[in-house]
Amino acid sequence: MKVRDLVRDTVISCYVDEPVECAVAKMYAANVGSVVVLERDGRLAGIVTERDIVRFLAQEVDLKTPLGQVARKQVITASPDEAVVSAAVKMIENNIRHMPVVEGGRVIGVISIRDVLRALLAAEAFP
């Protein structure tokens, strides 16, 4: 099974010049745990997760702060043609729960550890 089999069509994102509150609002509205942060030309610039939001609140980061200043810029990504098991290993080794899927320099989706676990369990149950 490949990562592309898990990718959802919709990418929840904000731009680097948008405020932290954009990420909070979009995560809440879409009921997701992360938002991809993009450059205005669509390239991946970073990621913001629920954990990051908690950290921002604890550090009293102003919610008007541009995401480009606070998003994690060293983002672990997956390729759509990568094996799901390989993506799972990356997620475990890097202690991450959300991973953007990038193809041709563009984010085509995000997978979560929950998506990966479901896929692996389904493959195990129905080989």
GROMACS .gro file of C-alpha atoms in nm:
model
  127
    1MET     CA    1   0.000   0.000   0.000
    2LYS     CA    2   0.124   0.347  -0.093
    3VAL     CA    3   0.088   0.681   0.084
    4ARG     CA    4  -0.119   0.811  -0.209
    5ASP     CA    5  -0.391   0.563  -0.105
    6LEU     CA    6  -0.431   0.750   0.226
    7VAL     CA    7  -0.418   1.111   0.110
    8ARG     CA    8  -0.734   1.316   0.145
    9ASP     CA    9  -0.821   1.555  -0.136
   10THR     CA   10  -0.838   1.867   0.080
   11VAL     CA   11  -0.524   2.033   0.212
   12ILE     CA   12  -0.596   2.258   0.510
   13SER     CA   13  -0.347   2.543   0.481
   14CYS     CA   14  -0.259   2.901   0.564
   15TYR     CA   15   0.004   3.128   0.414
   16VAL     CA   16   0.323   3.240   0.588
   17ASP     CA   17   0.198   3.597   0.617
   18GLU     CA   18  -0.131   3.498   0.781
   19PRO     CA   19  -0.161   3.509   1.161
   20VAL     CA   20  -0.151   3.217   1.403
   21GLU     CA   21  -0.524   3.266   1.455
   22CYS     CA   22  -0.576   3.155   1.092
   23ALA     CA   23  -0.430   2.815   1.179
   24VAL     CA   24  -0.640   2.790   1.495
   25ALA     CA   25  -0.961   2.877   1.309
   26LYS     CA   26  -0.894   2.637   1.023
   27MET     CA   27  -0.799   2.348   1.253
   28TYR     CA   28  -1.117   2.404   1.451
   29ALA     CA   29  -1.344   2.440   1.145
   30ALA     CA   30  -1.202   2.132   0.970
   31ASN     CA   31  -1.160   1.927   1.290
   32VAL     CA   32  -0.797   1.850   1.207
   33GLY     CA   33  -0.479   1.849   1.412
   34SER     CA   34  -0.250   2.038   1.176
   35VAL     CA   35  -0.234   2.311   0.915
   36VAL     CA   36   0.023   2.324   0.638
   37VAL     CA   37   0.192   2.664   0.605
   38LEU     CA   38   0.259   2.767   0.247
   39GLU     CA   39   0.459   3.033   0.069
   40ARG     CA   40   0.241   3.252  -0.153
   41ASP     CA   41   0.366   3.054  -0.457
   42GLY     CA   42   0.231   2.732  -0.302
   43ARG     CA   43   0.559   2.583  -0.181
   44LEU     CA   44   0.570   2.420   0.161
   45ALA     CA   45   0.706   2.660   0.424
   46GLY     CA   46   0.618   2.476   0.744
   47ILE     CA   47   0.354   2.310   0.955
   48VAL     CA   48   0.160   2.404   1.267
   49THR     CA   49   0.003   2.136   1.486
   50GLU     CA   50  -0.218   2.127   1.793
   51ARG     CA   51   0.096   2.076   2.001
   52ASP     CA   52   0.242   2.394   1.854
   53ILE     CA   53  -0.073   2.591   1.939
   54VAL     CA   54  -0.050   2.476   2.301
   55ARG     CA   55   0.316   2.581   2.306
   56PHE     CA   56   0.230   2.922   2.156
   57LEU     CA   57  -0.034   2.977   2.425
   58ALA     CA   58   0.204   2.872   2.703
   59GLN     CA   59   0.470   3.109   2.567
   60GLU     CA   60   0.210   3.386   2.524
   61VAL     CA   61   0.273   3.418   2.150
   62ASP     CA   62   0.046   3.687   2.006
   63LEU     CA   63  -0.217   3.518   1.787
   64LYS     CA   64  -0.162   3.798   1.532
   65THR     CA   65   0.198   3.677   1.478
   66PRO     CA   66   0.257   3.569   1.117
   67LEU     CA   67   0.279   3.191   1.081
   68GLY     CA   68   0.606   3.227   0.893
   69GLN     CA   69   0.767   3.341   1.219
   70VAL     CA   70   0.649   3.050   1.433
   71ALA     CA   71   0.573   2.748   1.211
   72ARG     CA   72   0.807   2.451   1.223
   73LYS     CA   73   1.017   2.487   0.911
   74GLN     CA   74   1.201   2.154   0.917
   75VAL     CA   75   0.910   1.946   0.797
   76ILE     CA   76   0.930   1.570   0.754
   77THR     CA   77   0.741   1.481   0.436
   78ALA     CA   78   0.630   1.173   0.247
   79SER     CA   79   0.613   1.099  -0.123
   80PRO     CA   80   0.282   0.973  -0.262
   81ASP     CA   81   0.462   0.665  -0.399
   82GLU     CA   82   0.627   0.586  -0.066
   83ALA     CA   83   0.518   0.270   0.114
   84VAL     CA   84   0.283   0.334   0.406
   85VAL     CA   85   0.516   0.131   0.631
   86SER     CA   86   0.804   0.364   0.541
   87ALA     CA   87   0.591   0.669   0.628
   88ALA     CA   88   0.495   0.505   0.959
   89VAL     CA   89   0.860   0.453   1.046
   90LYS     CA   90   0.939   0.821   0.970
   91MET     CA   91   0.650   0.934   1.188
   92ILE     CA   92   0.755   0.715   1.480
   93GLU     CA   93   1.125   0.802   1.453
   94ASN     CA   94   1.048   1.175   1.442
   95ASN     CA   95   0.766   1.166   1.700
   96ILE     CA   96   0.519   1.334   1.466
   97ARG     CA   97   0.149   1.272   1.413
   98HIS     CA   98   0.095   1.465   1.088
   99MET     CA   99   0.305   1.450   0.772
  100PRO     CA  100   0.257   1.648   0.450
  101VAL     CA  101   0.265   1.450   0.127
  102VAL     CA  102   0.464   1.634  -0.138
  103GLU     CA  103   0.475   1.572  -0.512
  104GLY     CA  104   0.655   1.793  -0.761
  105GLY     CA  105   0.734   2.045  -0.488
  106ARG     CA  106   0.366   2.090  -0.397
  107VAL     CA  107   0.171   1.962  -0.098
  108ILE     CA  108  -0.099   1.726  -0.226
  109GLY     CA  109  -0.224   1.619   0.115
  110VAL     CA  110  -0.145   1.535   0.474
  111ILE     CA  111  -0.151   1.197   0.642
  112SER     CA  112  -0.194   1.138   1.012
  113ILE     CA  113  -0.064   0.858   1.229
  114ARG     CA  114  -0.430   0.756   1.268
  115ASP     CA  115  -0.463   0.720   0.887
  116VAL     CA  116  -0.147   0.511   0.877
  117LEU     CA  117  -0.252   0.288   1.165
  118ARG     CA  118  -0.596   0.225   1.015
  119ALA     CA  119  -0.441   0.132   0.679
  120LEU     CA  120  -0.187  -0.102   0.835
  121LEU     CA  121  -0.449  -0.270   1.055
  122ALA     CA  122  -0.684  -0.314   0.758
  123ALA     CA  123  -0.403  -0.465   0.551
  124GLU     CA  124  -0.324  -0.704   0.836
  125ALA     CA  125  -0.689  -0.804   0.881
  126PHE     CA  126  -0.749  -0.853   0.508
  127PRO     CA  127  -0.416  -0.956   0.351
   0.00000   0.00000   0.00000
